[in-house]
């Protein structure tokens, strides 16, 4: 609830993805009046991010959703770097950061589960509204208010709020309407992800629930959610999407991971293009960008959704200060600077390093990489530092 000296703010959020919904819950808990506009007729059920890092769990605990994630999700106490030909390189063991976090593990569960849980919790907050079939096409600052255009049932209308947050994903209409650039690059490879209920640990008993597997020809990410394995493969620039997604091709790739007698039961496949892009700024007056609307990166390291959730945590704190009388526009400018730095210096750099490491083709550099990882896990202090950094805990503990 807001402190009696605080004035509840009116905040409109574009997008009911994990970032928009988490922010909405935080703001509703703080007593603000919040409206989420989602262009789809319901929450997205797409299979996308599924990793919740220890740092994210630490923050989400204050939102009352971690119990739900624990109940539905899979606890991952360690993860591995492997070589496709030689096997295990290094096992990163979260038990080394016990004592530094209440959550010395990752939780694997689909991001669509988090948004569903939050939608249920928002129902208990009369100051929160989620409008489906409601597309925000533009936003601007007009005097001491933010104005935005929303299209519902084919009709466009103008609405106002104290602030607007664009959490409307990578193609953000709000970001475009503000003329904010989204510079960066597109990776030459696309990724193909196949989900299967086949239990790989029965035939590869030494793997963890999350495995980054390097190979100069075809690296892999093998990651388990509560109900199935997701295997990610790179697709070369000349490979055709339709052919790569055909059942025969998916089976061929999966048989390359394990030579199963018969077909793998495949639940879904997705081909997607991967980018590394950061918005020129994350704030313009009374409008803030958050999550994929502000930054996108390759998914190797599970930092996309997690770093977006950190935008939501930072915005919640900024709006709490604004409600207590601080200058909201200045707070959004500060938010923009801090979160943008994290995207560039940490998230972008780290995920790009992960990508290069997995596909490295030079034998000498591959050997050096493997030796570096082995040295790290052999030294408890270096091992601990690596875990803190890769799970975004380092900054949180330093703050
Ligand atoms: C295939 C795939 C796999 C991924 N895997 C991982 C992973 O393993 N780990 C990881 O950390 N990240 C991963 N990511 C990235 C992760 O999914 C995103 O970082 C995360 O979804 C960002 O959340 P968001 O809320 O900012 O945006 P989104 O999840 O994109 O949500 C945006 C929402 O806004 C809605 N919307 C769009 N435009 C408008 C509009 N104009 N008005 C109103 N509503 C609008 C959309 O319908 C959507 O519901 C993956 C992404 C993809 C595509």
Tab-separated table of C-alpha atoms and ligand atoms in Angstrom:
chain	number	residue	atom	x	y	z
A	1	UNK	CA	0.000	0.000	0.000
A	2	UNK	CA	1.230	3.546	-0.643
A	3	UNK	CA	2.572	5.562	2.255
A	4	UNK	CA	-0.094	8.146	3.317
A	5	UNK	CA	2.173	10.971	2.067
A	6	UNK	CA	2.342	9.416	-1.398
A	7	UNK	CA	0.056	10.272	-4.270
A	8	UNK	CA	-0.879	7.206	-6.277
A	9	UNK	CA	0.131	7.601	-9.898
A	10	UNK	CA	-1.786	6.664	-13.009
A	11	UNK	CA	0.406	4.464	-15.191
A	12	UNK	CA	-0.434	2.845	-18.519
A	13	UNK	CA	1.617	-0.115	-19.730
A	14	UNK	CA	1.699	-1.334	-23.335
A	15	UNK	CA	2.176	-5.110	-23.439
A	16	UNK	CA	1.208	-7.995	-21.140
A	17	UNK	CA	4.445	-9.954	-21.551
A	18	UNK	CA	6.534	-10.911	-18.490
A	19	UNK	CA	7.960	-7.383	-18.160
A	20	UNK	CA	4.682	-5.467	-18.463
A	21	UNK	CA	2.836	-7.871	-16.157
A	22	UNK	CA	5.549	-7.912	-13.474
A	23	UNK	CA	5.670	-4.124	-13.471
A	24	UNK	CA	1.861	-3.985	-13.304
A	25	UNK	CA	1.806	-6.246	-10.256
A	26	UNK	CA	4.510	-4.232	-8.480
A	27	UNK	CA	2.716	-0.940	-9.182
A	28	UNK	CA	-0.664	-2.342	-8.141
A	29	UNK	CA	0.886	-3.596	-4.882
A	30	UNK	CA	2.222	-0.061	-4.287
A	31	UNK	CA	-1.266	1.391	-4.679
A	32	UNK	CA	-0.879	3.021	-8.101
A	33	UNK	CA	-3.650	2.917	-10.692
A	34	UNK	CA	-2.337	0.774	-13.506
A	35	UNK	CA	-3.809	-0.230	-16.861
A	36	UNK	CA	-2.119	-2.821	-19.063
A	37	UNK	CA	-3.028	-2.770	-22.764
A	38	UNK	CA	-2.362	-6.015	-24.617
A	39	UNK	CA	-2.992	-6.218	-28.320
A	40	UNK	CA	-3.702	-9.974	-28.278
A	41	UNK	CA	-7.055	-11.303	-27.080
A	42	UNK	CA	-5.338	-13.156	-24.230
A	43	UNK	CA	-1.881	-13.761	-22.771
A	44	UNK	CA	0.713	-15.097	-25.184
A	45	UNK	CA	1.292	-18.844	-24.797
A	46	UNK	CA	4.424	-18.904	-26.984
A	47	UNK	CA	7.291	-21.088	-25.774
A	48	UNK	CA	10.110	-18.589	-25.175
A	49	UNK	CA	12.246	-17.793	-22.123
A	50	UNK	CA	12.206	-20.418	-19.408
A	51	UNK	CA	15.119	-19.544	-17.108
A	52	UNK	CA	14.681	-17.628	-13.852
A	53	UNK	CA	18.088	-16.734	-12.390
A	54	UNK	CA	18.768	-16.554	-8.616
A	55	UNK	CA	18.894	-12.722	-8.738
A	56	UNK	CA	15.491	-12.576	-10.429
A	57	UNK	CA	14.020	-14.975	-7.862
A	58	UNK	CA	15.398	-12.755	-5.077
A	59	UNK	CA	13.478	-9.786	-6.513
A	60	UNK	CA	10.343	-11.716	-7.450
A	61	UNK	CA	10.042	-12.991	-3.881
A	62	UNK	CA	8.631	-9.563	-2.945
A	63	UNK	CA	5.889	-10.027	-5.566
A	64	UNK	CA	4.601	-13.247	-3.991
A	65	UNK	CA	5.109	-15.293	-7.157
A	66	UNK	CA	8.151	-17.397	-6.302
A	67	UNK	CA	6.064	-20.038	-4.502
A	68	UNK	CA	4.149	-20.509	-7.757
A	69	UNK	CA	7.359	-20.736	-9.811
A	70	UNK	CA	8.769	-23.255	-7.326
A	71	UNK	CA	5.608	-25.357	-7.457
A	72	UNK	CA	5.401	-25.488	-11.247
A	73	UNK	CA	9.054	-25.151	-12.202
A	74	UNK	CA	12.111	-27.332	-12.194
A	75	UNK	CA	14.926	-26.487	-9.753
A	76	UNK	CA	18.274	-26.529	-11.511
A	77	UNK	CA	21.126	-26.894	-9.000
A	78	UNK	CA	23.899	-26.869	-11.612
A	79	UNK	CA	24.558	-26.430	-15.316
A	80	UNK	CA	27.285	-27.541	-17.687
A	81	UNK	CA	29.611	-26.423	-20.414
A	82	UNK	CA	30.266	-29.412	-22.642
A	83	UNK	CA	32.067	-30.206	-25.855
A	84	UNK	CA	29.928	-32.142	-28.303
A	85	UNK	CA	32.787	-34.528	-29.081
A	86	UNK	CA	34.636	-34.718	-25.759
A	87	UNK	CA	31.804	-34.421	-23.229
A	88	UNK	CA	31.906	-32.507	-19.940
A	89	UNK	CA	34.147	-29.450	-19.704
A	90	UNK	CA	32.853	-27.795	-16.544
A	91	UNK	CA	29.932	-28.180	-14.164
A	92	UNK	CA	28.846	-24.932	-12.517
A	93	UNK	CA	27.482	-25.722	-9.100
A	94	UNK	CA	25.077	-23.251	-7.472
A	95	UNK	CA	25.682	-24.767	-4.027
A	96	UNK	CA	28.821	-22.580	-3.972
A	97	UNK	CA	26.674	-19.458	-3.634
A	98	UNK	CA	24.550	-20.841	-0.817
A	99	UNK	CA	24.783	-18.199	1.900
A	100	UNK	CA	24.869	-15.373	-0.660
A	101	UNK	CA	21.334	-15.973	-1.913
A	102	UNK	CA	18.147	-17.627	-0.723
A	103	UNK	CA	17.939	-19.187	-4.174
A	104	UNK	CA	21.131	-21.117	-4.982
A	105	UNK	CA	19.543	-22.543	-8.149
A	106	UNK	CA	17.805	-21.546	-11.362
A	107	UNK	CA	14.148	-22.313	-11.857
A	108	UNK	CA	13.167	-23.492	-15.303
A	109	UNK	CA	9.565	-22.749	-16.232
A	110	UNK	CA	7.983	-21.081	-19.262
A	111	UNK	CA	7.578	-17.297	-19.104
A	112	UNK	CA	3.906	-17.772	-20.047
A	113	UNK	CA	3.420	-19.440	-16.671
A	114	UNK	CA	4.631	-16.286	-14.871
A	115	UNK	CA	2.245	-14.027	-16.819
A	116	UNK	CA	-0.679	-16.364	-16.060
A	117	UNK	CA	0.141	-16.350	-12.346
A	118	UNK	CA	0.384	-12.556	-12.330
A	119	UNK	CA	-2.911	-12.141	-14.177
A	120	UNK	CA	-4.537	-14.191	-11.392
A	121	UNK	CA	-2.902	-12.047	-8.688
A	122	UNK	CA	-3.917	-8.776	-10.361
A	123	UNK	CA	-7.560	-9.804	-9.990
A	124	UNK	CA	-7.199	-9.065	-6.259
A	125	UNK	CA	-6.177	-5.444	-7.012
A	126	UNK	CA	-9.120	-3.218	-7.967
A	127	UNK	CA	-6.578	-0.521	-8.938
A	128	UNK	CA	-5.238	-2.727	-11.791
A	129	UNK	CA	-6.912	-3.398	-15.148
A	130	UNK	CA	-5.704	-5.590	-17.994
A	131	UNK	CA	-7.329	-4.800	-21.334
A	132	UNK	CA	-6.945	-7.419	-24.038
A	133	UNK	CA	-7.476	-6.617	-27.712
A	134	UNK	CA	-6.085	-3.170	-26.962
A	135	UNK	CA	-3.141	-2.011	-29.070
A	136	UNK	CA	-1.091	1.044	-28.165
A	137	UNK	CA	0.139	2.608	-31.388
A	138	UNK	CA	1.829	5.798	-30.155
A	139	UNK	CA	2.682	7.798	-27.033
A	140	UNK	CA	3.918	11.306	-26.320
A	141	UNK	CA	4.436	13.698	-23.403
A	142	UNK	CA	2.013	16.608	-23.315
A	143	UNK	CA	2.726	19.038	-20.500
A	144	UNK	CA	2.512	17.203	-17.181
A	145	UNK	CA	0.759	14.155	-18.675
A	146	UNK	CA	1.533	11.313	-21.048
A	147	UNK	CA	-0.893	10.840	-23.911
A	148	UNK	CA	-1.215	7.654	-25.920
A	149	UNK	CA	-3.216	6.300	-28.814
A	150	UNK	CA	-4.932	3.010	-28.307
A	151	UNK	CA	-6.817	0.972	-30.898
A	152	UNK	CA	-9.652	-1.247	-29.660
A	153	UNK	CA	-12.119	-3.068	-31.894
A	154	UNK	CA	-10.795	-1.112	-34.868
A	155	UNK	CA	-11.371	2.320	-33.291
A	156	UNK	CA	-8.492	4.598	-32.268
A	157	UNK	CA	-8.809	6.843	-29.228
A	158	UNK	CA	-6.542	9.019	-27.152
A	159	UNK	CA	-6.097	8.285	-23.465
A	160	UNK	CA	-3.877	9.887	-20.838
A	161	UNK	CA	-1.882	8.824	-17.775
A	162	UNK	CA	0.869	10.248	-15.602
A	163	UNK	CA	3.357	7.922	-17.297
A	164	UNK	CA	3.362	5.320	-20.078
A	165	UNK	CA	5.651	2.290	-20.087
A	166	UNK	CA	6.311	0.592	-23.411
A	167	UNK	CA	6.732	-3.117	-22.675
A	168	UNK	CA	5.383	-3.975	-26.104
A	169	UNK	CA	8.219	-6.225	-27.232
A	170	UNK	CA	10.999	-6.040	-29.797
A	171	UNK	CA	8.848	-4.410	-32.519
A	172	UNK	CA	7.569	-1.800	-30.036
A	173	UNK	CA	5.080	0.532	-31.744
A	174	UNK	CA	5.579	3.033	-28.917
A	175	UNK	CA	9.367	3.140	-29.431
A	176	UNK	CA	8.843	3.666	-33.165
A	177	UNK	CA	6.262	6.400	-32.598
A	178	UNK	CA	8.847	8.285	-30.529
A	179	UNK	CA	11.440	7.959	-33.286
A	180	UNK	CA	13.881	6.195	-30.924
A	181	UNK	CA	16.485	4.213	-32.866
A	182	UNK	CA	17.111	0.519	-32.177
A	183	UNK	CA	20.665	0.071	-33.350
A	184	UNK	CA	22.634	-3.147	-33.317
A	185	UNK	CA	23.067	-6.182	-35.458
A	186	UNK	CA	21.363	-9.350	-36.602
A	187	UNK	CA	23.283	-12.595	-36.176
A	188	UNK	CA	24.030	-14.497	-39.376
A	189	UNK	CA	22.619	-17.694	-37.867
A	190	UNK	CA	18.977	-18.267	-37.014
A	191	UNK	CA	18.120	-20.691	-34.249
A	192	UNK	CA	15.773	-23.632	-34.372
A	193	UNK	CA	14.300	-24.927	-31.134
A	194	UNK	CA	12.638	-28.337	-30.833
A	195	UNK	CA	10.782	-29.475	-27.719
A	196	UNK	CA	10.568	-33.171	-26.982
A	197	UNK	CA	9.234	-35.287	-24.129
A	198	UNK	CA	12.037	-37.797	-24.714
A	199	UNK	CA	14.052	-38.037	-21.461
A	200	UNK	CA	17.643	-37.410	-22.519
A	201	UNK	CA	18.970	-38.032	-19.019
A	202	UNK	CA	18.026	-41.689	-19.321
A	203	UNK	CA	20.526	-42.075	-22.160
A	204	UNK	CA	22.965	-39.271	-21.218
A	205	UNK	CA	22.988	-39.679	-17.422
A	206	UNK	CA	25.860	-37.247	-16.792
A	207	UNK	CA	24.185	-34.149	-18.288
A	208	UNK	CA	22.564	-31.424	-16.158
A	209	UNK	CA	19.143	-29.887	-16.731
A	210	UNK	CA	20.876	-27.032	-18.611
A	211	UNK	CA	23.829	-27.705	-20.944
A	212	UNK	CA	25.750	-25.380	-23.263
A	213	UNK	CA	27.422	-27.710	-25.746
A	214	UNK	CA	30.088	-26.280	-28.020
A	215	UNK	CA	30.925	-27.587	-31.463
A	216	UNK	CA	32.446	-25.881	-34.500
A	217	UNK	CA	29.851	-27.471	-36.809
A	218	UNK	CA	26.668	-27.578	-34.760
A	219	UNK	CA	26.651	-26.283	-31.180
A	220	UNK	CA	23.643	-27.096	-28.970
A	221	UNK	CA	21.765	-25.758	-26.012
A	222	UNK	CA	19.950	-28.557	-24.166
A	223	UNK	CA	17.633	-27.256	-21.520
A	224	UNK	CA	14.901	-28.999	-19.548
A	225	UNK	CA	11.616	-27.337	-18.580
A	226	UNK	CA	9.283	-29.129	-16.117
A	227	UNK	CA	7.584	-31.032	-18.916
A	228	UNK	CA	10.028	-31.412	-21.782
A	229	UNK	CA	13.510	-30.847	-23.138
A	230	UNK	CA	14.167	-27.897	-25.422
A	231	UNK	CA	17.069	-28.388	-27.791
A	232	UNK	CA	18.357	-25.366	-29.653
A	233	UNK	CA	20.414	-25.725	-32.844
A	234	UNK	CA	21.966	-23.081	-35.086
A	235	UNK	CA	20.665	-22.736	-38.649
A	236	UNK	CA	23.143	-21.656	-41.290
A	237	UNK	CA	22.412	-18.553	-43.419
A	238	UNK	CA	21.722	-20.725	-46.489
A	239	UNK	CA	19.326	-23.144	-44.811
A	240	UNK	CA	15.662	-22.849	-45.659
A	241	UNK	CA	13.308	-22.310	-42.663
A	242	UNK	CA	10.526	-24.589	-43.960
A	243	UNK	CA	12.881	-27.406	-44.784
A	244	UNK	CA	14.692	-27.047	-41.436
A	245	UNK	CA	11.351	-27.210	-39.552
A	246	UNK	CA	10.159	-30.305	-41.443
A	247	UNK	CA	9.662	-33.389	-39.344
A	248	UNK	CA	12.415	-35.271	-41.222
A	249	UNK	CA	14.982	-32.528	-40.586
A	250	UNK	CA	14.051	-32.133	-36.915
A	251	UNK	CA	14.359	-35.893	-36.443
A	252	UNK	CA	17.721	-35.858	-38.221
A	253	UNK	CA	19.057	-33.166	-35.896
A	254	UNK	CA	17.715	-34.869	-32.767
A	255	UNK	CA	19.182	-38.209	-33.875
A	256	UNK	CA	22.516	-36.403	-34.092
A	257	UNK	CA	22.188	-35.722	-30.349
A	258	UNK	CA	21.201	-39.304	-29.538
A	259	UNK	CA	20.768	-42.184	-32.000
A	260	UNK	CA	17.300	-43.233	-30.876
A	261	UNK	CA	15.568	-46.246	-32.346
A	262	UNK	CA	12.483	-44.634	-33.898
A	263	UNK	CA	11.211	-41.075	-33.825
A	264	UNK	CA	11.509	-38.512	-31.028
A	265	UNK	CA	8.121	-37.270	-29.797
A	266	UNK	CA	8.292	-33.593	-30.828
A	267	UNK	CA	5.859	-31.086	-29.271
A	268	UNK	CA	6.802	-27.892	-31.069
A	269	UNK	CA	9.514	-26.280	-33.142
A	270	UNK	CA	10.315	-22.609	-33.632
A	271	UNK	CA	12.757	-20.951	-35.985
A	272	UNK	CA	13.809	-17.468	-35.042
A	273	UNK	CA	16.217	-14.759	-35.986
A	274	UNK	CA	18.477	-13.431	-33.267
A	275	UNK	CA	19.505	-9.806	-32.807
A	276	UNK	CA	21.635	-7.735	-30.514
A	277	UNK	CA	19.966	-4.297	-30.354
A	278	UNK	CA	19.633	-1.512	-27.811
A	279	UNK	CA	17.298	1.496	-27.997
A	280	UNK	CA	19.074	4.860	-28.250
A	281	UNK	CA	17.369	5.857	-25.016
A	282	UNK	CA	15.003	4.086	-22.636
A	283	UNK	CA	13.027	7.216	-21.735
A	284	UNK	CA	11.484	10.235	-23.451
A	285	UNK	CA	9.782	12.601	-21.025
A	286	UNK	CA	7.001	10.654	-19.311
A	287	UNK	CA	7.425	7.545	-21.447
A	288	UNK	CA	9.792	4.720	-20.534
A	289	UNK	CA	10.826	1.670	-22.537
A	290	UNK	CA	11.323	-1.675	-20.793
A	291	UNK	CA	12.202	-5.266	-21.689
A	292	UNK	CA	12.454	-6.286	-25.334
A	293	UNK	CA	11.093	-2.884	-26.394
A	294	UNK	CA	14.377	-1.446	-25.082
A	295	UNK	CA	16.924	-4.221	-25.664
A	296	UNK	CA	17.179	-7.616	-27.307
A	297	UNK	CA	20.051	-10.064	-27.257
A	298	UNK	CA	20.747	-13.650	-28.149
A	299	UNK	CA	19.243	-16.124	-25.670
A	300	UNK	CA	22.504	-17.919	-24.787
A	301	UNK	CA	22.738	-17.255	-21.075
A	302	UNK	CA	19.028	-16.745	-20.407
A	303	UNK	CA	19.430	-13.000	-19.933
A	304	UNK	CA	16.702	-11.619	-22.238
A	305	UNK	CA	13.667	-11.943	-20.033
A	306	UNK	CA	15.698	-11.706	-16.835
A	307	UNK	CA	17.260	-8.367	-17.753
A	308	UNK	CA	13.812	-7.119	-18.840
A	309	UNK	CA	12.424	-8.050	-15.427
A	310	UNK	CA	15.196	-5.953	-13.883
A	311	UNK	CA	13.862	-2.985	-15.891
A	312	UNK	CA	10.469	-3.621	-14.279
A	313	UNK	CA	12.024	-3.742	-10.787
A	314	UNK	CA	13.910	-0.480	-11.446
A	315	UNK	CA	10.800	1.274	-12.797
A	316	UNK	CA	8.740	0.220	-9.806
A	317	UNK	CA	11.357	1.841	-7.536
A	318	UNK	CA	11.439	5.003	-9.692
A	319	UNK	CA	7.651	5.366	-9.580
A	320	UNK	CA	7.670	4.878	-5.794
A	321	UNK	CA	10.040	7.855	-5.531
A	322	UNK	CA	7.957	9.893	-7.970
A	323	UNK	CA	4.841	9.190	-5.893
A	324	UNK	CA	6.701	10.507	-2.859
A	325	UNK	CA	7.236	13.826	-4.627
A	326	UNK	CA	10.513	13.388	-6.556
A	327	UNK	CA	10.777	14.566	-10.169
A	328	UNK	CA	9.423	11.620	-12.186
A	329	UNK	CA	10.845	12.729	-15.520
A	330	UNK	CA	14.334	13.031	-14.014
A	331	UNK	CA	13.916	9.600	-12.392
A	332	UNK	CA	12.995	8.056	-15.740
A	333	UNK	CA	16.051	9.660	-17.321
A	334	UNK	CA	18.209	8.119	-14.579
A	335	UNK	CA	16.474	4.755	-15.031
A	336	UNK	CA	17.187	4.983	-18.753
A	337	UNK	CA	20.881	5.615	-18.261
A	338	UNK	CA	21.409	2.891	-15.669
A	339	UNK	CA	19.464	0.136	-17.400
A	340	UNK	CA	20.908	0.945	-20.816
A	341	UNK	CA	24.425	0.618	-19.403
A	342	UNK	CA	23.550	-2.832	-18.032
A	343	UNK	CA	22.195	-3.903	-21.432
A	344	UNK	CA	25.303	-2.793	-23.290
A	345	UNK	CA	28.089	-3.534	-20.829
A	346	UNK	CA	26.768	-6.713	-19.319
A	347	UNK	CA	23.874	-8.428	-21.142
A	348	UNK	CA	24.977	-7.742	-24.717
A	349	UNK	CA	28.642	-8.456	-24.024
A	350	UNK	CA	27.987	-11.624	-22.004
A	351	UNK	CA	25.528	-13.242	-24.441
A	352	UNK	CA	27.748	-12.444	-27.407
A	353	UNK	CA	30.699	-14.076	-25.610
A	354	UNK	CA	28.563	-17.161	-24.956
A	355	UNK	CA	27.667	-17.388	-28.654
A	356	UNK	CA	31.296	-17.055	-29.770
A	357	UNK	CA	32.423	-19.618	-27.239
A	358	UNK	CA	29.899	-22.226	-28.370
A	359	UNK	CA	30.749	-21.956	-32.073
A	360	UNK	CA	34.525	-21.382	-31.858
A	361	UNK	CA	36.197	-23.346	-34.646
A	362	UNK	CA	39.893	-22.708	-34.035
A	363	UNK	CA	41.219	-25.847	-32.245
A	364	UNK	CA	43.765	-23.913	-30.220
A	365	UNK	CA	41.219	-21.374	-29.027
A	366	UNK	CA	38.746	-24.182	-28.260
A	367	UNK	CA	41.354	-25.872	-26.084
A	368	UNK	CA	42.168	-22.588	-24.338
A	369	UNK	CA	38.470	-21.929	-23.668
A	370	UNK	CA	37.965	-25.392	-22.222
A	371	UNK	CA	41.049	-25.013	-20.036
A	372	UNK	CA	39.828	-21.630	-18.783
A	373	UNK	CA	36.456	-23.108	-17.781
A	374	UNK	CA	38.146	-26.075	-16.076
A	375	UNK	CA	40.421	-23.689	-14.160
A	376	UNK	CA	37.416	-21.626	-13.076
A	377	UNK	CA	35.493	-24.560	-11.619
A	378	UNK	CA	38.616	-25.935	-9.951
A	379	UNK	CA	39.062	-22.709	-7.966
A	380	UNK	CA	36.133	-22.182	-5.538
A	381	UNK	CA	36.521	-18.386	-5.484
A	382	UNK	CA	36.659	-18.068	-9.298
A	383	UNK	CA	33.802	-20.559	-9.568
A	384	UNK	CA	31.692	-18.482	-7.154
A	385	UNK	CA	32.489	-15.247	-9.040
A	386	UNK	CA	31.516	-16.860	-12.340
A	387	UNK	CA	28.157	-17.963	-10.904
A	388	UNK	CA	27.450	-14.556	-9.415
A	389	UNK	CA	28.211	-12.836	-12.684
A	390	UNK	CA	26.307	-15.210	-14.974
A	391	UNK	CA	23.207	-15.082	-12.783
A	392	UNK	CA	23.186	-11.256	-12.431
A	393	UNK	CA	23.791	-11.489	-8.683
A	394	UNK	CA	27.116	-9.664	-8.757
A	395	UNK	CA	25.520	-6.231	-9.312
A	396	UNK	CA	22.707	-6.905	-6.875
A	397	UNK	CA	25.134	-7.816	-4.096
A	398	UNK	CA	27.323	-4.806	-4.917
A	399	UNK	CA	24.315	-2.395	-4.739
B	1	LIG	C1	11.925	-18.123	-29.361
B	1	LIG	C2	12.452	-17.306	-28.229
B	1	LIG	C3	13.152	-17.925	-27.209
B	1	LIG	C4	13.633	-17.178	-26.143
B	1	LIG	N1	14.309	-17.811	-25.159
B	1	LIG	C5	14.779	-17.088	-24.117
B	1	LIG	C6	15.475	-17.708	-23.050
B	1	LIG	O1	15.688	-18.922	-23.061
B	1	LIG	N2	15.878	-16.949	-21.993
B	1	LIG	C7	15.643	-15.586	-21.935
B	1	LIG	O2	15.980	-14.933	-20.922
B	1	LIG	N3	15.006	-14.970	-22.953
B	1	LIG	C8	14.566	-15.679	-24.041
B	1	LIG	N4	13.896	-15.058	-25.039
B	1	LIG	C9	13.631	-13.641	-24.917
B	1	LIG	C10	12.406	-13.418	-24.033
B	1	LIG	O3	11.325	-14.192	-24.469
B	1	LIG	C11	12.084	-11.946	-24.044
B	1	LIG	O4	13.235	-11.244	-23.586
B	1	LIG	C12	10.895	-11.624	-23.154
B	1	LIG	O5	9.718	-12.194	-23.667
B	1	LIG	C13	10.724	-10.112	-23.060
B	1	LIG	O6	9.560	-9.830	-22.371
B	1	LIG	P1	8.752	-8.508	-22.691
B	1	LIG	O7	7.609	-8.527	-21.740
B	1	LIG	O8	9.665	-7.356	-22.744
B	1	LIG	O9	8.239	-8.691	-24.207
B	1	LIG	P2	7.289	-9.769	-24.839
B	1	LIG	O10	7.363	-11.053	-24.118
B	1	LIG	O11	7.568	-9.753	-26.300
B	1	LIG	O12	5.838	-9.187	-24.574
B	1	LIG	C14	5.337	-8.082	-25.272
B	1	LIG	C15	3.815	-8.130	-25.208
B	1	LIG	O13	3.314	-6.947	-25.794
B	1	LIG	C16	2.281	-7.252	-26.688
B	1	LIG	N5	2.270	-6.163	-27.668
B	1	LIG	C17	3.096	-6.002	-28.721
B	1	LIG	N6	2.833	-4.837	-29.339
B	1	LIG	C18	1.840	-4.251	-28.635
B	1	LIG	C19	1.175	-3.014	-28.758
B	1	LIG	N7	1.503	-2.142	-29.732
B	1	LIG	N8	0.198	-2.687	-27.869
B	1	LIG	C20	-0.128	-3.570	-26.865
B	1	LIG	N9	0.473	-4.773	-26.717
B	1	LIG	C21	1.471	-5.086	-27.575
B	1	LIG	C22	2.649	-8.606	-27.234
B	1	LIG	O14	1.517	-9.289	-27.742
B	1	LIG	C23	3.229	-9.290	-25.996
B	1	LIG	O15	2.225	-9.921	-25.229
B	1	LIG	C24	13.425	-15.776	-26.122
B	1	LIG	C25	12.732	-15.150	-27.154
B	1	LIG	C26	12.261	-15.890	-28.215
B	1	LIG	C27	11.555	-15.187	-29.335
